[in-house]
XYZ file of C-alpha atoms in Angstrom:
110
model
C 101.690 260.687 70.243
C 102.995 258.411 72.857
C 106.071 259.931 74.929
C 108.586 257.357 76.798
C 111.030 259.359 78.890
C 114.085 257.446 79.709
C 116.514 259.600 81.335
C 117.159 262.730 79.311
C 116.050 261.027 76.201
C 112.164 260.828 75.002
C 111.504 258.204 72.374
C 107.848 259.692 70.547
C 105.713 256.631 69.084
C 103.178 257.521 67.128
C 99.594 256.297 66.548
C 97.774 255.387 63.375
C 97.915 258.789 61.990
C 99.231 260.096 58.830
C 102.791 261.533 58.524
C 101.810 265.066 57.843
C 99.517 264.896 61.181
C 102.230 263.191 63.000
C 104.795 266.253 62.385
C 102.321 269.025 63.116
C 101.382 266.923 67.077
C 105.400 266.567 67.113
C 105.700 270.225 66.280
C 102.919 271.439 68.656
C 104.528 269.052 71.317
C 107.743 270.225 70.627
C 108.289 272.407 73.659
C 107.536 269.595 76.172
C 110.544 267.454 75.149
C 113.012 269.916 73.331
C 115.572 269.865 76.459
C 115.666 266.098 76.111
C 117.393 263.582 73.315
C 114.614 262.945 70.956
C 113.992 259.346 69.380
C 111.222 259.446 66.762
C 110.524 255.937 66.514
C 108.599 256.109 62.892
C 107.722 251.721 62.918
C 104.077 252.509 62.566
C 104.071 253.607 59.251
C 103.843 250.979 56.645
C 105.349 252.800 54.322
C 108.159 255.804 54.361
C 110.145 257.273 51.594
C 113.455 259.151 52.049
C 111.406 262.325 50.784
C 109.138 261.182 54.224
C 112.249 261.526 56.089
C 113.169 264.922 54.699
C 109.814 266.183 56.569
C 111.589 265.712 59.608
C 114.731 267.900 58.380
C 113.822 271.395 59.641
C 113.091 269.996 63.351
C 115.942 267.753 63.351
C 118.391 270.820 62.550
C 116.535 273.263 64.943
C 117.170 270.169 67.932
C 120.377 269.732 66.752
C 121.402 273.581 66.691
C 120.398 273.464 70.495
C 123.065 270.647 70.570
C 120.568 267.821 71.667
C 120.115 264.541 69.327
C 117.379 263.976 67.214
C 117.000 260.182 65.703
C 114.499 258.745 63.438
C 114.449 255.070 63.832
C 112.703 252.794 61.169
C 113.884 249.782 58.753
C 111.617 251.270 55.941
C 114.392 253.552 54.196
C 117.793 252.874 53.140
C 120.227 254.593 54.990
C 122.160 255.667 52.047
C 118.742 256.904 50.542
C 118.233 259.677 53.493
C 119.950 263.086 53.673
C 123.313 262.965 55.449
C 121.913 266.080 57.770
C 119.249 263.385 59.094
C 120.416 260.620 61.642
C 118.354 257.588 60.799
C 118.715 254.283 62.496
C 117.064 250.681 62.064
C 116.402 249.976 66.009
C 115.732 251.690 69.025
C 118.795 250.432 70.568
C 121.042 251.916 67.686
C 119.661 255.376 68.149
C 120.048 255.165 71.929
C 124.231 254.281 70.721
C 124.016 257.228 68.642
C 122.969 259.611 71.606
C 125.609 258.078 73.579
C 128.542 258.786 71.177
C 126.837 262.241 70.613
C 126.942 263.128 74.210
C 130.649 261.785 74.134
C 131.304 263.912 71.204
C 129.903 267.109 72.716
C 131.657 266.559 76.225
C 134.856 266.217 74.200
C 134.067 269.377 72.004
C 134.517 267.128 68.774
């Protein structure tokens, strides 16, 4: 697992491992990055489904509950097929944009 920290945002890249192993590793490393906004780059996975995206729901809810952004990045799952509770975008730039918008909303208490 590779962490790329940019300011108060950490982008998490995965190596060539299974989704389940990646989730275990991410949960184990969570304490190191829990104070940052988290972008999870899933481009290395050749196949992903909306059910695979659901595997991130608990971690996403936990992180968002701490008033931090949690964004998944992949173009293999249609945005409309993802659950509403999970933030899913097709590019890293869009993930950064989402985080910026969510920070503004938190600052304005929207």
